[in-house]
């Protein structure tokens, strides 16, 4: 089939009936109402968890309609594996991702597939995540984590529980800002979140709200929210422009921002434009810390709820790192069980909980469902990671041993996708995994983590996922000294 023409390229939201000729084959919630769709029983505050509920009821492929927009959802492992086939499908920029384009434009995460700046930026920036580059980031990751532990030492000494999501957000924002752009937000010196974080959360929340409000009513229903979003975007732009201007004046040390400013494409000689540099910096500052902070927060929740797992992970840290005060870069990858804990947390709650795929040409999904070129489906990663055909009848339970080497080799491909899939998967995956594993190792070695007895996991949604209201109590420990047994009920949440 001929290449997609410019006019035919899908941009933003396209309702499912435009691309699925036999949409009637796909089940939908039973109480559909004319004009408004599947609104009965829907929870607009938690659309991901709401869709997970319907996925359990309706099966591995289903659809939902909100007013004039209908979405096809997929979570079955076989269908998701088909959608991961790069020869047949590509990333689709729609839903909340397209809603972020006013601020992120053709940045790596929000660019349409046909926009040339995506490939240019990817080729220029990919060396910034090489082993050599990662080794250079490692000391700064250690330094930022020490700022966190200084804060947690004070909170623990005062008998106060720590705000896990809030502090993980500070940690990961400072890490990407310092390693990538040589900037210090001074997050740990603030009693409240940095205004950049507030603006970022505002834009993410607004992008999600646009998905559930009918387009004709958005100007009326979201008038105030739209003004706040414009102010948030303006603040993000001003902040990044100041960071870039400072770097142009002072020079840098070969980090991501230097690559954006100084590096030409190795084959074409092209350079990123000033506008695209701003968009890439915003993309990295948001995507480079928001998802990692959620992953760390969920992992710490599960470690606190499962002292047997925490004890095993802590024993590995003591054995591998010994008395080393500042573990080296190569020592982080040796924490294999700690990494399993992180992977299992990402399985249950992938902080980027879905990704969209569009057909490169007319095709047949699962041998049953015809899709026209440009038709798309939303893969529910959080449900794919719970498919009992892959993960077993206990898929809702927390068990890091699902990720021991033998179990991983036995599973089909494309069943674990916390970083997306294909050519457009997260460019910073290794950065995030190294940072998160290092932080978990350092915190496990330093503290016993105690949950608040009455806390039950609540998941907040703002395009990404975060455990809401999670606070932990800390008890300092001495490396190498076994922790005392504390009975905590074993639970999936």
Short mmCIF file of C-alpha atoms in Angstrom, two decimals:
data_model
loop_
_atom_site.label_atom_id
_atom_site.label_comp_id
_atom_site.label_asym_id
_atom_site.label_seq_id
_atom_site.Cartn_x
_atom_site.Cartn_y
_atom_site.Cartn_z
CA UNK A 1 0.00 0.00 0.00
CA UNK A 2 1.24 3.53 -0.73
CA UNK A 3 2.73 5.65 2.00
CA UNK A 4 0.30 7.72 4.04
CA UNK A 5 -0.25 11.15 2.49
CA UNK A 6 0.03 14.31 4.57
CA UNK A 7 -3.73 14.83 4.44
CA UNK A 8 -4.42 11.26 5.54
CA UNK A 9 -2.04 11.28 8.48
CA UNK A 10 -4.06 11.05 11.69
CA UNK A 11 -3.46 13.89 14.11
CA UNK A 12 -4.82 13.93 17.65
CA UNK A 13 -8.13 12.33 18.47
CA UNK A 14 -9.97 10.18 15.92
CA UNK A 15 -13.05 8.30 17.06
CA UNK A 16 -12.99 4.54 16.57
CA UNK A 17 -15.82 4.32 14.04
CA UNK A 18 -13.59 6.15 11.56
CA UNK A 19 -11.09 3.32 11.51
CA UNK A 20 -12.80 0.09 12.62
CA UNK A 21 -15.26 -1.08 9.91
CA UNK A 22 -16.72 -3.84 12.10
CA UNK A 23 -16.80 -2.07 15.42
CA UNK A 24 -19.92 -4.02 16.39
CA UNK A 25 -17.73 -7.10 16.96
CA UNK A 26 -16.08 -5.38 19.92
CA UNK A 27 -18.02 -5.42 23.23
CA UNK A 28 -18.88 -2.25 25.13
CA UNK A 29 -20.45 -1.54 28.56
CA UNK A 30 -24.05 -2.69 28.70
CA UNK A 31 -25.79 0.54 29.69
CA UNK A 32 -24.93 2.76 26.73
CA UNK A 33 -26.99 5.93 26.50
CA UNK A 34 -27.74 7.70 23.18
CA UNK A 35 -25.72 10.87 22.56
CA UNK A 36 -23.61 10.63 25.73
CA UNK A 37 -22.39 7.01 25.48
CA UNK A 38 -21.04 4.90 28.32
CA UNK A 39 -21.34 7.44 31.10
CA UNK A 40 -23.42 5.44 33.58
CA UNK A 41 -21.13 4.24 36.33
CA UNK A 42 -18.08 5.99 34.84
CA UNK A 43 -15.58 7.77 37.08
CA UNK A 44 -14.08 10.73 35.23
CA UNK A 45 -11.56 11.32 38.04
CA UNK A 46 -9.93 7.90 37.50
CA UNK A 47 -10.36 7.04 33.81
CA UNK A 48 -7.54 4.48 33.77
CA UNK A 49 -8.80 2.53 36.76
CA UNK A 50 -12.33 2.88 35.40
CA UNK A 51 -11.21 1.33 32.10
CA UNK A 52 -9.42 -1.45 34.00
CA UNK A 53 -12.73 -2.28 35.70
CA UNK A 54 -14.50 -2.53 32.34
CA UNK A 55 -11.61 -4.52 30.89
CA UNK A 56 -12.09 -7.19 33.55
CA UNK A 57 -15.79 -7.35 32.68
CA UNK A 58 -15.60 -7.17 28.88
CA UNK A 59 -12.43 -9.05 27.97
CA UNK A 60 -9.12 -8.45 26.16
CA UNK A 61 -10.55 -6.00 23.61
CA UNK A 62 -13.44 -3.63 24.30
CA UNK A 63 -14.62 -0.14 23.53
CA UNK A 64 -16.00 2.84 25.40
CA UNK A 65 -17.81 5.92 24.13
CA UNK A 66 -17.90 9.35 25.71
CA UNK A 67 -20.23 11.63 23.78
CA UNK A 68 -19.00 11.53 20.14
CA UNK A 69 -15.66 9.88 20.82
CA UNK A 70 -15.24 6.12 20.94
CA UNK A 71 -12.02 4.36 21.95
CA UNK A 72 -10.95 0.76 21.41
CA UNK A 73 -8.99 -0.66 24.35
CA UNK A 74 -6.71 -3.70 24.18
CA UNK A 75 -5.07 -5.59 27.02
CA UNK A 76 -4.90 -9.22 25.95
CA UNK A 77 -1.29 -10.34 25.54
CA UNK A 78 -1.73 -11.82 22.06
CA UNK A 79 -3.40 -8.69 20.70
CA UNK A 80 -0.87 -6.41 22.41
CA UNK A 81 1.96 -8.40 20.84
CA UNK A 82 0.44 -7.81 17.41
CA UNK A 83 0.16 -4.09 18.09
CA UNK A 84 3.86 -4.07 19.05
CA UNK A 85 4.80 -5.27 15.55
CA UNK A 86 6.61 -2.23 14.10
CA UNK A 87 6.06 -3.40 10.54
CA UNK A 88 2.28 -3.13 10.99
CA UNK A 89 1.78 -0.52 13.71
CA UNK A 90 3.36 2.71 14.94
CA UNK A 91 2.94 5.04 17.88
CA UNK A 92 -0.31 6.99 17.83
CA UNK A 93 -0.27 10.46 19.38
CA UNK A 94 -3.76 10.93 20.73
CA UNK A 95 -5.75 11.31 23.89
CA UNK A 96 -3.84 13.14 26.63
CA UNK A 97 -0.56 12.99 24.72
CA UNK A 98 -1.92 15.15 21.90
CA UNK A 99 -3.39 17.48 24.52
CA UNK A 100 0.18 18.19 25.70
CA UNK A 101 1.32 19.41 22.29
CA UNK A 102 0.60 23.10 23.06
CA UNK A 103 3.47 22.97 25.55
CA UNK A 104 5.65 20.06 24.30
CA UNK A 105 5.01 20.37 20.55
CA UNK A 106 7.22 18.08 18.49
CA UNK A 107 9.28 16.97 21.48
CA UNK A 108 10.32 13.32 21.61
CA UNK A 109 7.19 12.18 23.48
CA UNK A 110 4.53 14.23 21.70
CA UNK A 111 5.83 14.41 18.11
CA UNK A 112 3.78 12.86 15.34
CA UNK A 113 5.57 10.09 13.48
CA UNK A 114 5.96 12.16 10.32
CA UNK A 115 7.53 15.18 12.04
CA UNK A 116 11.24 15.30 11.20
CA UNK A 117 12.37 16.76 14.53
CA UNK A 118 11.61 13.49 16.31
CA UNK A 119 14.25 11.52 14.42
CA UNK A 120 16.69 14.42 14.50
CA UNK A 121 16.38 14.83 18.27
CA UNK A 122 16.51 11.09 18.86
CA UNK A 123 19.73 10.71 16.87
CA UNK A 124 21.34 13.73 18.52
CA UNK A 125 20.36 12.78 22.06
CA UNK A 126 20.72 8.97 22.02
CA UNK A 127 24.47 9.15 22.87
CA UNK A 128 23.45 11.03 26.01
CA UNK A 129 22.18 7.71 27.38
CA UNK A 130 25.23 5.61 26.51
CA UNK A 131 27.16 3.73 29.18
CA UNK A 132 29.84 6.42 29.20
CA UNK A 133 27.24 9.16 29.70
CA UNK A 134 25.44 7.18 32.40
CA UNK A 135 28.67 6.75 34.35
CA UNK A 136 29.02 10.53 34.28
CA UNK A 137 25.50 11.00 35.68
CA UNK A 138 26.01 8.50 38.50
CA UNK A 139 27.86 10.82 40.97
CA UNK A 140 25.14 13.47 40.58
CA UNK A 141 22.46 10.85 41.26
CA UNK A 142 24.31 9.96 44.46
CA UNK A 143 24.57 13.60 45.48
CA UNK A 144 20.85 14.25 44.99
CA UNK A 145 19.94 11.10 46.93
CA UNK A 146 22.14 12.33 49.79
CA UNK A 147 20.04 15.50 49.89
CA UNK A 148 16.96 13.28 50.21
CA UNK A 149 18.47 11.17 53.01
CA UNK A 150 19.52 14.30 54.89
CA UNK A 151 15.90 15.38 54.82
CA UNK A 152 14.63 11.94 55.79
CA UNK A 153 17.14 11.68 58.64
CA UNK A 154 15.71 14.90 60.10
CA UNK A 155 12.12 13.78 59.63
CA UNK A 156 12.81 10.39 61.18
CA UNK A 157 14.66 11.90 64.14
CA UNK A 158 11.66 14.13 64.78
CA UNK A 159 9.32 11.13 64.68
CA UNK A 160 7.51 12.36 61.59
CA UNK A 161 6.39 10.19 58.70
CA UNK A 162 7.77 11.18 55.29
CA UNK A 163 5.69 12.25 52.29
CA UNK A 164 6.88 9.62 49.83
CA UNK A 165 5.38 10.91 46.53
CA UNK A 166 6.30 14.50 47.37
CA UNK A 167 9.89 13.65 48.23
CA UNK A 168 10.34 11.26 45.31
CA UNK A 169 9.14 14.05 43.00
CA UNK A 170 11.75 16.40 44.47
CA UNK A 171 14.43 13.74 44.10
CA UNK A 172 13.73 12.87 40.47
CA UNK A 173 13.21 16.49 39.39
CA UNK A 174 16.57 17.48 40.86
CA UNK A 175 18.24 14.43 39.31
CA UNK A 176 17.12 15.08 35.73
CA UNK A 177 17.60 18.85 36.10
CA UNK A 178 21.17 18.50 37.35
CA UNK A 179 22.31 15.61 35.16
CA UNK A 180 20.60 16.79 32.00
CA UNK A 181 20.67 20.55 32.21
CA UNK A 182 23.03 21.61 35.00
CA UNK A 183 20.18 23.30 36.87
CA UNK A 184 19.31 23.16 40.57
CA UNK A 185 15.67 23.75 41.53
CA UNK A 186 16.58 23.66 45.26
CA UNK A 187 13.59 21.40 45.83
CA UNK A 188 14.77 20.04 49.18
CA UNK A 189 15.22 23.53 50.57
CA UNK A 190 11.55 24.31 49.93
CA UNK A 191 8.65 23.54 52.23
CA UNK A 192 6.30 23.36 49.25
CA UNK A 193 6.72 21.89 45.76
CA UNK A 194 8.68 24.00 43.31
CA UNK A 195 6.35 26.09 41.10
CA UNK A 196 7.65 24.09 38.13
CA UNK A 197 6.14 20.95 39.67
CA UNK A 198 2.82 22.70 40.27
CA UNK A 199 2.77 23.94 36.68
CA UNK A 200 3.69 20.50 35.37
CA UNK A 201 0.96 18.78 37.39
CA UNK A 202 -1.47 21.43 36.19
CA UNK A 203 -0.73 20.79 32.51
CA UNK A 204 -0.92 17.00 32.94
CA UNK A 205 -4.22 17.24 34.82
CA UNK A 206 -5.69 19.62 32.26
CA UNK A 207 -4.63 17.32 29.41
CA UNK A 208 -6.48 14.46 31.07
CA UNK A 209 -9.59 16.53 31.72
CA UNK A 210 -9.81 17.41 28.04
CA UNK A 211 -10.29 13.70 27.30
CA UNK A 212 -13.55 13.47 29.24
CA UNK A 213 -15.18 16.80 28.37
CA UNK A 214 -17.16 17.06 25.10
CA UNK A 215 -15.29 19.30 22.67
CA UNK A 216 -18.22 21.74 22.09
CA UNK A 217 -18.61 22.23 25.86
CA UNK A 218 -14.92 22.53 26.73
CA UNK A 219 -14.74 26.34 26.34
CA UNK A 220 -17.63 26.68 28.81
CA UNK A 221 -16.85 23.92 31.29
CA UNK A 222 -13.10 24.45 31.36
CA UNK A 223 -12.91 28.23 31.07
CA UNK A 224 -11.14 28.71 34.39
CA UNK A 225 -9.03 25.59 33.94
CA UNK A 226 -8.00 26.78 30.48
CA UNK A 227 -6.76 30.09 31.89
CA UNK A 228 -4.79 28.27 34.58
CA UNK A 229 -3.35 25.93 31.98
CA UNK A 230 -2.21 28.87 29.85
CA UNK A 231 -0.50 30.34 32.89
CA UNK A 232 1.12 26.97 33.69
CA UNK A 233 2.44 26.61 30.15
CA UNK A 234 3.80 30.15 30.21
CA UNK A 235 5.63 29.41 33.46
CA UNK A 236 7.14 26.20 32.06
CA UNK A 237 8.32 28.09 28.98
CA UNK A 238 9.83 30.95 31.02
CA UNK A 239 11.63 28.54 33.32
CA UNK A 240 13.16 26.55 30.48
CA UNK A 241 14.06 29.68 28.50
CA UNK A 242 15.98 30.95 31.55
CA UNK A 243 17.85 27.63 31.89
CA UNK A 244 18.81 27.67 28.20
CA UNK A 245 19.84 31.34 28.28
CA UNK A 246 22.06 30.72 31.30
CA UNK A 247 23.75 27.80 29.54
CA UNK A 248 24.39 29.83 26.39
CA UNK A 249 26.14 32.41 28.55
CA UNK A 250 28.07 30.16 30.91
CA UNK A 251 28.75 27.08 28.79
CA UNK A 252 28.35 23.50 30.00
CA UNK A 253 29.94 20.14 30.53
CA UNK A 254 28.62 17.85 27.82
CA UNK A 255 25.18 17.06 29.26
CA UNK A 256 21.88 16.70 27.37
CA UNK A 257 21.41 20.44 27.03
CA UNK A 258 24.89 20.83 25.55
CA UNK A 259 24.05 18.15 23.03
CA UNK A 260 20.89 20.02 22.07
CA UNK A 261 22.73 23.31 21.68
CA UNK A 262 25.99 22.19 20.12
CA UNK A 263 25.57 18.83 18.36
CA UNK A 264 24.68 18.47 14.71
CA UNK A 265 23.20 15.33 13.25
CA UNK A 266 26.14 13.07 12.32
CA UNK A 267 24.88 12.49 8.77
CA UNK A 268 22.82 15.52 7.75
CA UNK A 269 24.50 18.26 9.80
CA UNK A 270 21.09 19.51 10.94
CA UNK A 271 20.70 21.14 14.35
CA UNK A 272 17.75 21.50 16.66
CA UNK A 273 15.99 24.86 16.45
CA UNK A 274 15.68 27.05 19.58
CA UNK A 275 11.94 26.33 19.72
CA UNK A 276 12.51 22.58 19.52
CA UNK A 277 15.22 22.75 22.17
CA UNK A 278 12.71 24.35 24.53
CA UNK A 279 10.22 21.59 23.76
CA UNK A 280 12.78 18.85 24.31
CA UNK A 281 13.89 20.32 27.66
CA UNK A 282 10.28 20.53 28.85
CA UNK A 283 9.73 16.96 27.67
CA UNK A 284 12.76 15.66 29.57
CA UNK A 285 12.02 17.64 32.72
CA UNK A 286 8.45 16.35 32.84
CA UNK A 287 8.83 12.80 31.50
CA UNK A 288 12.26 12.39 33.06
CA UNK A 289 11.01 12.80 36.59
CA UNK A 290 7.25 12.30 36.75
CA UNK A 291 7.18 8.61 35.87
CA UNK A 292 10.31 7.71 37.86
CA UNK A 293 8.98 9.39 41.00
CA UNK A 294 5.80 7.32 40.68
CA UNK A 295 7.76 4.11 40.15
CA UNK A 296 9.88 4.75 43.25
CA UNK A 297 6.82 5.63 45.31
CA UNK A 298 4.97 2.44 44.39
CA UNK A 299 8.09 0.36 45.03
CA UNK A 300 8.53 1.89 48.50
CA UNK A 301 4.87 1.22 49.25
CA UNK A 302 5.23 -2.45 48.41
CA UNK A 303 8.52 -2.78 50.29
CA UNK A 304 6.89 -1.33 53.40
CA UNK A 305 3.90 -3.68 53.07
CA UNK A 306 6.08 -6.75 52.48
CA UNK A 307 8.85 -6.89 55.10
CA UNK A 308 9.98 -10.30 53.85
CA UNK A 309 10.68 -8.80 50.42
CA UNK A 310 12.33 -5.76 51.98
CA UNK A 311 14.55 -7.99 54.12
CA UNK A 312 15.66 -10.01 51.12
CA UNK A 313 16.38 -6.87 49.09
CA UNK A 314 18.25 -5.31 52.00
CA UNK A 315 20.38 -8.42 52.46
CA UNK A 316 21.35 -8.21 48.79
CA UNK A 317 22.37 -4.56 49.17
CA UNK A 318 24.50 -5.37 52.23
CA UNK A 319 26.12 -8.31 50.44
CA UNK A 320 26.82 -6.56 47.14
CA UNK A 321 27.77 -3.11 48.40
CA UNK A 322 29.32 -4.14 51.70
CA UNK A 323 30.69 -1.15 53.58
CA UNK A 324 31.02 1.02 50.48
CA UNK A 325 29.81 4.48 51.39
CA UNK A 326 29.13 5.55 47.79
CA UNK A 327 28.51 2.56 45.52
CA UNK A 328 30.05 2.74 42.08
CA UNK A 329 28.19 2.73 38.79
CA UNK A 330 28.80 -0.96 38.10
CA UNK A 331 27.59 -1.99 41.56
CA UNK A 332 24.05 -0.82 40.84
CA UNK A 333 23.38 -3.37 38.10
CA UNK A 334 24.43 -6.13 40.53
CA UNK A 335 21.34 -5.46 42.67
CA UNK A 336 19.30 -8.00 40.74
CA UNK A 337 16.65 -8.63 43.38
CA UNK A 338 16.18 -4.90 44.03
CA UNK A 339 15.63 -4.53 40.30
CA UNK A 340 13.01 -7.30 40.46
CA UNK A 341 11.19 -5.33 43.16
CA UNK A 342 11.19 -2.30 40.88
CA UNK A 343 10.00 -4.32 37.88
CA UNK A 344 7.20 -5.94 39.86
CA UNK A 345 6.05 -2.52 41.07
CA UNK A 346 6.07 -1.30 37.47
CA UNK A 347 4.12 -4.39 36.45
CA UNK A 348 1.28 -3.69 38.87
CA UNK A 349 1.29 0.07 38.44
CA UNK A 350 3.18 1.17 35.32
CA UNK A 351 3.36 4.89 35.88
CA UNK A 352 2.85 5.48 32.15
CA UNK A 353 -0.22 3.21 32.22
CA UNK A 354 -1.16 3.00 28.54
CA UNK A 355 0.14 3.61 25.04
CA UNK A 356 -1.64 4.03 21.72
CA UNK A 357 -0.80 2.25 18.44
CA UNK A 358 -2.06 3.01 14.95
CA UNK A 359 -2.17 0.84 11.85
CA UNK A 360 0.41 1.68 9.20
CA UNK A 361 -1.89 0.19 6.54
CA UNK A 362 -5.18 -1.70 6.37
CA UNK A 363 -4.82 -4.80 8.52
CA UNK A 364 -6.67 -7.42 10.56
CA UNK A 365 -6.12 -7.52 14.33
CA UNK A 366 -6.36 -10.93 15.95
CA UNK A 367 -7.60 -12.37 12.68
CA UNK A 368 -11.03 -10.89 13.49
CA UNK A 369 -11.03 -7.10 13.68
CA UNK A 370 -10.35 -5.12 10.48
CA UNK A 371 -8.52 -1.83 10.96
CA UNK A 372 -8.13 0.85 8.34
CA UNK A 373 -4.86 2.67 7.86
CA UNK A 374 -4.59 5.18 10.71
CA UNK A 375 -7.05 3.35 12.98
CA UNK A 376 -5.74 3.11 16.51
CA UNK A 377 -6.19 1.31 19.80
CA UNK A 378 -5.14 2.10 23.34
CA UNK A 379 -3.11 -0.66 25.02
CA UNK A 380 -3.91 -0.73 28.74
CA UNK A 381 -0.47 -1.58 30.08
CA UNK A 382 -1.74 -1.97 33.62
CA UNK A 383 -4.15 -4.66 32.40
CA UNK A 384 -1.67 -6.29 30.00
CA UNK A 385 0.55 -6.72 33.07
CA UNK A 386 -2.32 -8.50 34.81
CA UNK A 387 -3.32 -10.88 32.01
CA UNK A 388 -3.81 -14.20 33.83
CA UNK A 389 -2.87 -16.11 30.67
CA UNK A 390 0.64 -14.69 31.10
CA UNK A 391 1.03 -13.84 34.77
CA UNK A 392 -1.13 -16.54 36.37
CA UNK A 393 -4.20 -16.56 38.57
CA UNK A 394 -2.35 -14.52 41.22
CA UNK A 395 -1.54 -11.69 38.82
CA UNK A 396 -2.91 -9.09 41.26
CA UNK A 397 -0.40 -10.14 43.94
CA UNK A 398 3.01 -8.56 44.47
CA UNK A 399 5.77 -11.10 43.82
CA UNK A 400 9.21 -9.93 42.61
CA UNK A 401 10.21 -13.50 41.74
CA UNK A 402 8.11 -13.14 38.58
CA UNK A 403 11.20 -11.38 37.28
CA UNK A 404 13.89 -13.91 38.05
CA UNK A 405 15.83 -14.77 34.91
CA UNK A 406 14.18 -18.13 34.32
CA UNK A 407 10.65 -16.71 34.62
CA UNK A 408 11.46 -13.83 32.27
CA UNK A 409 12.83 -16.20 29.61
CA UNK A 410 9.70 -18.37 29.87
CA UNK A 411 7.30 -15.51 29.16
CA UNK A 412 6.29 -14.46 25.66
CA UNK A 413 7.70 -11.24 24.26
CA UNK A 414 5.77 -7.98 24.55
CA UNK A 415 4.07 -8.83 27.85
CA UNK A 416 5.94 -6.28 30.01
CA UNK A 417 5.80 -2.76 28.60
CA UNK A 418 6.26 -0.07 31.28
CA UNK A 419 8.29 2.09 28.88
CA UNK A 420 6.11 1.74 25.79
CA UNK A 421 7.17 -0.18 22.72
CA UNK A 422 9.04 0.04 19.46
CA UNK A 423 11.03 2.90 17.98
CA UNK A 424 9.13 5.44 20.08
CA UNK A 425 9.71 3.70 23.42
CA UNK A 426 11.19 5.82 26.21
CA UNK A 427 14.69 7.00 25.25
CA UNK A 428 15.59 7.43 28.94
CA UNK A 429 14.69 3.93 30.06
CA UNK A 430 18.19 2.98 31.24
CA UNK A 431 18.58 6.32 32.99
CA UNK A 432 15.35 5.79 34.92
CA UNK A 433 16.13 2.18 35.84
CA UNK A 434 19.64 3.00 37.04
CA UNK A 435 18.42 5.96 39.08
CA UNK A 436 15.53 4.05 40.66
CA UNK A 437 17.60 0.96 41.49
CA UNK A 438 20.34 3.10 43.04
CA UNK A 439 17.85 5.07 45.15
CA UNK A 440 16.04 1.96 46.38
CA UNK A 441 19.35 0.36 47.34
CA UNK A 442 20.48 3.45 49.27
CA UNK A 443 17.15 3.81 51.10
CA UNK A 444 16.91 0.11 51.97
CA UNK A 445 20.42 0.17 53.38
CA UNK A 446 19.69 3.21 55.52
CA UNK A 447 16.13 2.71 56.78
CA UNK A 448 13.55 0.21 57.87
CA UNK A 449 10.31 1.30 56.23
CA UNK A 450 7.10 1.12 58.27
CA UNK A 451 3.67 1.76 56.74
CA UNK A 452 0.93 3.72 58.42
CA UNK A 453 -1.39 0.98 59.73
CA UNK A 454 -4.60 2.35 58.24
CA UNK A 455 -3.24 3.26 54.81
CA UNK A 456 -4.78 1.55 51.80
CA UNK A 457 -3.33 2.14 48.38
CA UNK A 458 -5.12 4.85 46.42
CA UNK A 459 -3.87 5.64 42.93
CA UNK A 460 -4.01 9.24 41.72
CA UNK A 461 -4.22 9.81 37.96
CA UNK A 462 -2.86 12.78 36.04
CA UNK A 463 -1.96 10.96 32.80
CA UNK A 464 0.73 9.32 34.93
CA UNK A 465 0.03 7.35 38.12
CA UNK A 466 1.09 8.05 41.69
CA UNK A 467 0.16 6.52 45.06
CA UNK A 468 -1.96 9.14 46.77
CA UNK A 469 -1.32 10.17 50.35
CA UNK A 470 1.49 7.64 50.90
CA UNK A 471 3.48 8.31 54.06
CA UNK A 472 6.04 6.01 55.65
CA UNK A 473 7.73 5.91 59.04
CA UNK A 474 11.50 5.46 59.10
CA UNK A 475 13.74 3.62 61.48
CA UNK A 476 17.48 4.09 60.95
CA UNK A 477 19.49 0.92 60.63
CA UNK A 478 23.13 -0.12 60.53
CA UNK A 479 24.20 -1.86 57.30
CA UNK A 480 24.76 -5.57 57.81
CA UNK A 481 22.62 -5.80 60.96
CA UNK A 482 19.53 -7.97 60.38
CA UNK A 483 16.26 -6.13 60.83
CA UNK A 484 13.84 -7.28 63.46
CA UNK A 485 10.78 -9.12 62.27
CA UNK A 486 7.67 -6.97 62.06
CA UNK A 487 4.40 -8.72 61.17
CA UNK A 488 2.63 -6.91 58.37
CA UNK A 489 -0.33 -8.44 56.56
CA UNK A 490 0.66 -9.58 53.08
CA UNK A 491 -1.55 -7.83 50.59
CA UNK A 492 -1.60 -6.84 46.96
CA UNK A 493 -2.36 -3.23 47.91
#
